[in-house]
Each structure stands twice: as C-alpha cells, then as structure tokens.
Short mmCIF file of C-alpha atoms in Angstrom, two decimals:
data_model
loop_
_atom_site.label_atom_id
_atom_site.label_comp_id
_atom_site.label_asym_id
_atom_site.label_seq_id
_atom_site.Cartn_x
_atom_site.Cartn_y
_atom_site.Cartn_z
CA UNK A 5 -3.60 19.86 -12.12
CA UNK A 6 -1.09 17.98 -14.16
CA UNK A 7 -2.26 15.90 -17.06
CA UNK A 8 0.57 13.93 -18.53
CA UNK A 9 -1.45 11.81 -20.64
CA UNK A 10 -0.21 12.66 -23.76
CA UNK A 11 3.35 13.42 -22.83
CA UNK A 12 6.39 11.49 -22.79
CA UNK A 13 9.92 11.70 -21.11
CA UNK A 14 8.36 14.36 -18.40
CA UNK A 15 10.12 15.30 -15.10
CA UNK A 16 8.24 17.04 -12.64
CA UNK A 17 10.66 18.25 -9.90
CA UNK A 18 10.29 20.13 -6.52
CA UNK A 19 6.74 21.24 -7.14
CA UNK A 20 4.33 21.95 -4.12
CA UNK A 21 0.98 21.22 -5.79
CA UNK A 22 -2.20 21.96 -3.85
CA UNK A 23 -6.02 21.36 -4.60
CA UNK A 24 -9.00 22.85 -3.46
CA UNK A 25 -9.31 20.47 -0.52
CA UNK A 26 -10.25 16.42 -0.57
CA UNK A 27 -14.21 16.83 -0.28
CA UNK A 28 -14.65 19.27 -3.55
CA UNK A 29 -17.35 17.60 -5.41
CA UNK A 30 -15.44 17.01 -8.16
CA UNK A 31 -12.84 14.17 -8.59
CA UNK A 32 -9.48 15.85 -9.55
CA UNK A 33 -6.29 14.17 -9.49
CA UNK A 34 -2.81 16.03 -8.32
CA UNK A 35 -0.82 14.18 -11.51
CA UNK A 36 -2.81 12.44 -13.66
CA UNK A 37 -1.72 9.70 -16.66
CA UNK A 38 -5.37 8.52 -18.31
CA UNK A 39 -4.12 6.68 -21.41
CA UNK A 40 -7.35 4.80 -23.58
CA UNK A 41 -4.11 1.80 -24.16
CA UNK A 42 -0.68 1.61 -23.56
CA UNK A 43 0.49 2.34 -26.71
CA UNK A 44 3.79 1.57 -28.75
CA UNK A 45 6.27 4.31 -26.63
CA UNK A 46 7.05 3.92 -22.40
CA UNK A 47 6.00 6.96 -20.88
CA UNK A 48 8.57 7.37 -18.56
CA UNK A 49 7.25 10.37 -16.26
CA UNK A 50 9.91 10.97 -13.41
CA UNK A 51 7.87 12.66 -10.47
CA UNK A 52 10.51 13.39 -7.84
CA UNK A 53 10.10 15.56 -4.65
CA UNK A 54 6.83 16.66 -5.26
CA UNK A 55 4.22 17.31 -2.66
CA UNK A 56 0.68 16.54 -3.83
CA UNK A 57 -2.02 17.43 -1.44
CA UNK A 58 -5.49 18.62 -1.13
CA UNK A 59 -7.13 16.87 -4.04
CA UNK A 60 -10.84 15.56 -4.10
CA UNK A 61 -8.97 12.30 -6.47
CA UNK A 62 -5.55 10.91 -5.87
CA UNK A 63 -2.55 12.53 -5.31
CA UNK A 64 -1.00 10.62 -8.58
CA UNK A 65 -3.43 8.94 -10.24
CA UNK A 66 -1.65 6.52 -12.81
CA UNK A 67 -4.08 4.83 -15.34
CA UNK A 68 -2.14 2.77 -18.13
CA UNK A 69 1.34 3.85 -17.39
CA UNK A 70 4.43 2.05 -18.66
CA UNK A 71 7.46 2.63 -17.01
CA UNK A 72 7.47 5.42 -14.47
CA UNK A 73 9.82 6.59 -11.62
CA UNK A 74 8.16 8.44 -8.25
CA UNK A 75 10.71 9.48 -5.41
CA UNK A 76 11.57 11.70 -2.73
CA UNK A 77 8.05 12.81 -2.99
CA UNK A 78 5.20 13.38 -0.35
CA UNK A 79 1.50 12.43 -0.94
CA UNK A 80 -0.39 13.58 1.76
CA UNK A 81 -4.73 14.84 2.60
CA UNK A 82 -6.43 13.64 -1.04
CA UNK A 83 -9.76 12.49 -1.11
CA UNK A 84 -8.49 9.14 -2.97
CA UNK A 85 -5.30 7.76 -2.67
CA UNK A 86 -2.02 9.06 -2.48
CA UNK A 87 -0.76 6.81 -5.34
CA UNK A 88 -3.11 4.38 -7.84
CA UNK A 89 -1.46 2.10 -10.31
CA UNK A 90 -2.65 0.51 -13.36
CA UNK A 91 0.43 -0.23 -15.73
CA UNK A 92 3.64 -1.85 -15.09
CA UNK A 93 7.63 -0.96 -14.98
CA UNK A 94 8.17 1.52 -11.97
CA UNK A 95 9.75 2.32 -8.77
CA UNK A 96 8.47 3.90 -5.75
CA UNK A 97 11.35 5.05 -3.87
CA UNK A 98 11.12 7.12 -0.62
CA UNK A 99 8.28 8.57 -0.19
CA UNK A 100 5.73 9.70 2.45
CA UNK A 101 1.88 8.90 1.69
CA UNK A 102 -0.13 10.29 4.79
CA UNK A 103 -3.38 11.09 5.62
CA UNK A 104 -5.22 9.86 2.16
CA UNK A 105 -8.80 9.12 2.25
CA UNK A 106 -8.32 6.17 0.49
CA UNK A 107 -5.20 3.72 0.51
CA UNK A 108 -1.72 5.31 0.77
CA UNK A 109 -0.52 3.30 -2.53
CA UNK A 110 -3.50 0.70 -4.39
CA UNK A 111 -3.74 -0.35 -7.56
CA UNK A 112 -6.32 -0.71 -10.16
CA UNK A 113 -6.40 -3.76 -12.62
CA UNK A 114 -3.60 -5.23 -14.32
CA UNK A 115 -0.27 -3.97 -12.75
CA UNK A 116 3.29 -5.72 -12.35
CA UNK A 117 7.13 -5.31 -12.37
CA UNK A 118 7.48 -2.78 -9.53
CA UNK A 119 9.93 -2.11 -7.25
CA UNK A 120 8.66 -0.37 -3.98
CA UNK A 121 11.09 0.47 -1.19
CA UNK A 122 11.87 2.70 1.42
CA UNK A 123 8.14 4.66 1.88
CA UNK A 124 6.61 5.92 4.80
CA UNK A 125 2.67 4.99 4.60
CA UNK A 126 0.93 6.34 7.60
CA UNK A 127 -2.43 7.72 8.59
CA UNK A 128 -4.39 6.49 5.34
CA UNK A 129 -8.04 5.72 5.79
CA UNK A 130 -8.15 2.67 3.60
CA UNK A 131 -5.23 0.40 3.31
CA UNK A 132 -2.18 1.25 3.57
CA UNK A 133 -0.71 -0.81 0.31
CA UNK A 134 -3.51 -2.27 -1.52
CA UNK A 135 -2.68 -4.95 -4.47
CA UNK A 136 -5.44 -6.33 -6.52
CA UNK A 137 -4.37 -8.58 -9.38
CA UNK A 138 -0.71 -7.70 -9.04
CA UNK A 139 2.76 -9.46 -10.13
CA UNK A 140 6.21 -9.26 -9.81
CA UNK A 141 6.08 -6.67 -6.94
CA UNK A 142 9.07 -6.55 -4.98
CA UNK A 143 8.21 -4.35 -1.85
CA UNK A 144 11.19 -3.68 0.94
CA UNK A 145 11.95 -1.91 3.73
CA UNK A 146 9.25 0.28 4.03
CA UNK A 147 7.31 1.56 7.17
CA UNK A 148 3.12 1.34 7.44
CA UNK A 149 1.62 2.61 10.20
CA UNK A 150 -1.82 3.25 11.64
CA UNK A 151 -3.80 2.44 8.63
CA UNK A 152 -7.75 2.09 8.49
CA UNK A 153 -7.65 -0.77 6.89
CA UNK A 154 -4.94 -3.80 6.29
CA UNK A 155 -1.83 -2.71 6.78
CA UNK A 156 -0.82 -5.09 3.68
CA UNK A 157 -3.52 -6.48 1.37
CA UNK A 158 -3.03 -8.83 -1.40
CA UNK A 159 -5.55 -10.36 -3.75
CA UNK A 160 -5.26 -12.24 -6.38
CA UNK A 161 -1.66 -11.52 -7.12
CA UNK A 162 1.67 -13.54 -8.24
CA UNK A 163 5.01 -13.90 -7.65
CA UNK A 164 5.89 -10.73 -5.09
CA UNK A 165 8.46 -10.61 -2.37
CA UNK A 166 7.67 -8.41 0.50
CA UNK A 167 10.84 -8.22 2.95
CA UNK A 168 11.59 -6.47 5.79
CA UNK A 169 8.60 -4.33 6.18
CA UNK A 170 7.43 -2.74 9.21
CA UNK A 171 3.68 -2.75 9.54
CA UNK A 172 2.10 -1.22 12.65
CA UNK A 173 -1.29 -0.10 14.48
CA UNK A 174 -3.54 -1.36 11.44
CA UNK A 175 -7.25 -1.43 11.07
CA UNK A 176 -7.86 2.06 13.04
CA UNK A 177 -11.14 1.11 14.66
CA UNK A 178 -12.75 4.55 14.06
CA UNK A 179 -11.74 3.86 10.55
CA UNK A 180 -12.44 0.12 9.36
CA UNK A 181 -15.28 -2.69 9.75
CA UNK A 182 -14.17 -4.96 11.92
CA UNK A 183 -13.33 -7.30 9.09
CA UNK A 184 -10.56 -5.26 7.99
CA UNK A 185 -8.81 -5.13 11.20
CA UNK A 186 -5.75 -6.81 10.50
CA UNK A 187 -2.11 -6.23 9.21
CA UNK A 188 -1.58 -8.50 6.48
CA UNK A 189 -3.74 -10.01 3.81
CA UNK A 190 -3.46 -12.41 1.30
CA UNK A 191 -6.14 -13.92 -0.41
CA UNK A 192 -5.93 -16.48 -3.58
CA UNK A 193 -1.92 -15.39 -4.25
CA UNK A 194 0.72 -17.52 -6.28
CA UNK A 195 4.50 -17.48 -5.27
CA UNK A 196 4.31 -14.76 -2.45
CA UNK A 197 7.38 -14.26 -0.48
CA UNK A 198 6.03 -12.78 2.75
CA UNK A 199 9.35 -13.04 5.24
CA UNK A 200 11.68 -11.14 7.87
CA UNK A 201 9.06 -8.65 8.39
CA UNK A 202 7.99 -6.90 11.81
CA UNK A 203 4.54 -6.80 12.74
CA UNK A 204 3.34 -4.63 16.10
CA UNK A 205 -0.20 -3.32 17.54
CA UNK A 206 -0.67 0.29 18.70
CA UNK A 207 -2.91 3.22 19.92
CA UNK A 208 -3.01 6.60 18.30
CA UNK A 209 0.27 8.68 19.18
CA UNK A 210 0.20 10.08 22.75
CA UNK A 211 -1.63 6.59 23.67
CA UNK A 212 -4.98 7.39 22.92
CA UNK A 213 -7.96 5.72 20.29
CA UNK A 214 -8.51 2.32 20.47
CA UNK A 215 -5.66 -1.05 20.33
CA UNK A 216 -5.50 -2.67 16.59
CA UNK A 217 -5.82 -4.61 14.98
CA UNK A 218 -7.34 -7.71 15.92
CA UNK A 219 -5.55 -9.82 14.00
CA UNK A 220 -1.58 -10.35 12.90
CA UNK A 221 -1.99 -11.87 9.52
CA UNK A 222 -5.03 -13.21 7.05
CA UNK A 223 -4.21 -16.21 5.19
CA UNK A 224 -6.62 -17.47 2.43
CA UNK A 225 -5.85 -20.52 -0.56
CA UNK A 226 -2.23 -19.67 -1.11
CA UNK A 227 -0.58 -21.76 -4.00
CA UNK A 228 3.07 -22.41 -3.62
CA UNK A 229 3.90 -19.27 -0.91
CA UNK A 230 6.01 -18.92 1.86
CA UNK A 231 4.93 -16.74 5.35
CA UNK A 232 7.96 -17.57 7.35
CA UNK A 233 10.11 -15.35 9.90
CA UNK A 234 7.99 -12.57 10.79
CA UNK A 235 7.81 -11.81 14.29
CA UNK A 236 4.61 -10.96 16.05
CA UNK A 237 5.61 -9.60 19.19
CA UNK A 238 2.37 -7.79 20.72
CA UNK A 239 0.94 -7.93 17.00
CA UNK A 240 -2.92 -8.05 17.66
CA UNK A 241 -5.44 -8.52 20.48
CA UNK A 242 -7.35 -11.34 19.09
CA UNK A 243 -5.22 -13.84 16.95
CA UNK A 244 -1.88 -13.81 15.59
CA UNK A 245 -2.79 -15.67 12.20
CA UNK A 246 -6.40 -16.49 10.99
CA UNK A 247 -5.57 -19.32 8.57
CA UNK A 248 -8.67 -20.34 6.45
CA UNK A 249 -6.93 -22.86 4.69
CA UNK A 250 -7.64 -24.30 0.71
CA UNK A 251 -3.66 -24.04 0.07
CA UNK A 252 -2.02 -25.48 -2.43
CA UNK A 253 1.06 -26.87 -3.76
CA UNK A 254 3.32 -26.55 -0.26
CA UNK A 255 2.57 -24.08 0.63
CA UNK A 256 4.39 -22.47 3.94
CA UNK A 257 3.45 -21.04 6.65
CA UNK A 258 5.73 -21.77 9.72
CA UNK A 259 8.38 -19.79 12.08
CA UNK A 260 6.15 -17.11 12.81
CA UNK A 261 7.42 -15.89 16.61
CA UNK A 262 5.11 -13.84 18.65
CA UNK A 263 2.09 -12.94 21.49
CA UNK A 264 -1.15 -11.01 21.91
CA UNK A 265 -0.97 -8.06 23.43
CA UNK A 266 -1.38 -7.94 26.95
CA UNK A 267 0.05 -11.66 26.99
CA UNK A 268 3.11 -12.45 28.31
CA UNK A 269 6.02 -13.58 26.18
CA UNK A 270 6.26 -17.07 27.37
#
C-alpha cells in the first residue's frame, strides 16, 4: 500500500492501513522498502502508531533499509510477518505484532545494529522473533507469548544481548512440528548475552489447547556466549535445556533455576 522505496526522510503517522485479507493470492506488503542496494543516503523512514493489518505479505516489509525508526505501532493478521528486516541501524520500540502468519518480527539476510525493546509479540504462527545471520541486536524487555514456533530463535548470529525478556506458551502444538517446540534457540552464535530473562509454559487463554512447549531452551555450538540467570519455573513439559554441545571458547551456560511442569519445585 505504501512503497517507500525511493523516498527518504518519510514519517508515516497514525495511519490505520488495511489489506484485502492475509490469503489474497497475491503477496502485498502493508509498508514496503525494496531497495536493489543500499545506496549512498540512510533512509530514515519513521513509522509510528500505525496499524498494519490484513495483508497477504508482511505488515512492514523492510528489504535493504538503513536506518529506520518503528514505534507505538500495531502489526497484527498478515499473511507474512508483522515486521521483516534486511538492513541495519533501527529501533523497534513498543509495539504489538499479533496474529501474523509468519513470525511476529524475522529477518532476512544480512541485518545488525538494532535496538528492540518494549514489544508485545503474541499469537504469531511462526516464531515469534526470528534472527538469521544477525549482529549487534540488543533486544530488552519485551513480552512473547504463545508463538507457533520458538519463542526466540537465533542462527548464525553475533554479538546480541537479550535481557529481561518474557517468553511464554511457545511452540503452539496446533501450530509447529514438534521440533520447534521450544522457547529459545540458538544455533552456531558468537558473543550472545542470553541473561535475567523469564521463561514459563502455558495453554491457550481460558486454559484450553494443548501445554508448550516441550522444551525451555535449545543450545547448539555456541562460541564465547553466556546463558546464565534465567529462571525456568514450570518452563516446559519435557526438558528444561537440550544442550547438544560443540561449544567453544568458554562458553557459559550455568545458573539456570527452574522445573517441569507438573513437577514440584524441590
């Protein structure tokens, strides 16, 4: 509906943008920034309470961006994501991403120097953050609940602090393979800060659907990160952390309190 691919320096404020629904058969994007490079200028698009729903693509769909500011906005019922990422220099401040068909924020390619805080990311049918080949990330205090997929999932990222995230009721069974029910993920990551987070398993509101996810957290050939201090309190039904191992360079996992569910704190 918006194409801001050739624009620079553009504010979109208190718009209520609607699509024709998230299963039209073509892909359309709510925003949309589809740049061939980056270019020599930032772009500098301020998106700022918005609501973006109804589209067959993402809600903002963010393809070679540089420098970028979304907040106060809500994301909600597209037939992608409610926020992809390829580009670098943002922040994502206070938001709501619900009910996406993909992930409620993922990125695509190369993507860095971020700052993420204060979101709501509920309902999505993927993951609810999803960072592929990400760095410098720092991603605080925001709240992910009842996602189809990971809660969290990082691969093949660097250097990122996540701190004081809530993550609950991941891996909706109805929703994911049973591979992807867990709440945090990190696979083949270098210098992730993963601490003082809170980590809880849940039914569908009112108590019904099924108990995820079946695992707390995911841990695969770390170099030189530290999981330490979550808590795990009732965090999964099958294991608190699935470690595979192959880390490198001290690598820390340690002071991780918790319990199944349906186990007694001991």
């Amino acid at each position: 509906m918006f194409n801001l691919t050739s624009a620079f320096g553009v504010k979109l404020y208190s718009l209520c943008l609607c699509g024709c629904g998230d299963e039209f058969p073509r892909t359309i994007h709510g925003i949309m920034i589809d740049k061939p490079d980056y270019g020599k200028q930032e772009d500098t698009p301020v998106i700022d309470n918005c609501r973006v729903e109804g589209f067959s693509g993402d809600g903002i769909h963010l393809e070679r961006v540089w420098c970028f500011s979304i907040r106060h906005s809500h994301l909600k019922h597209n037939g992608g994501s409610g926020l992809c990422i390829r580009g670098w220099d943002g922040f994502v401040l206070d938001n709501w991403m619900s009910g996406n068909k993909g992930a409620g924020v993922r990125t695509a390619e190369e993507n860095a120097s971020v700052t993420m805080t204060g979101n709501r990311i509920e309902w999505n049918r993927c993951c609810g953050i999803a960072i592929h080949r990400g760095s410098h990330w720092n991603i605080t205090g925001n709240y992910i609940d009842r996602s189809g997929h990971c809660g969290i999932e990082l691969r093949d990222c660097a250097q990122i602090t996540l701190t004081g995230n809530l993550i609950y009721r991941s891996g909706k069974e109805e929703w994911t393979p049973p591979c992807d029910s867990v709440h945090f993920r990190m696979d083949s990551c270098t210098g992730i800060t993963f601490t003082g987070n809170t980590l809880c398993c849940g039914k569908d509101d009112n108590g019904k659907g099924s108990m995820s996810p079946a695992i707390g957290m995911e841990l695969n050939a770390c170099n030189a990160c530290s999981v330490s201090c979550n808590t795990l309190a009732k965090a999964a039904t099958q294991e608190l952390i699935h470690d595979y191992g192959n880390h490198k360079n001290s690598t820390m996992i340690s002071g991780n309190p918790g319990y199944l569910y349906e186990e007694e704190a001991k």
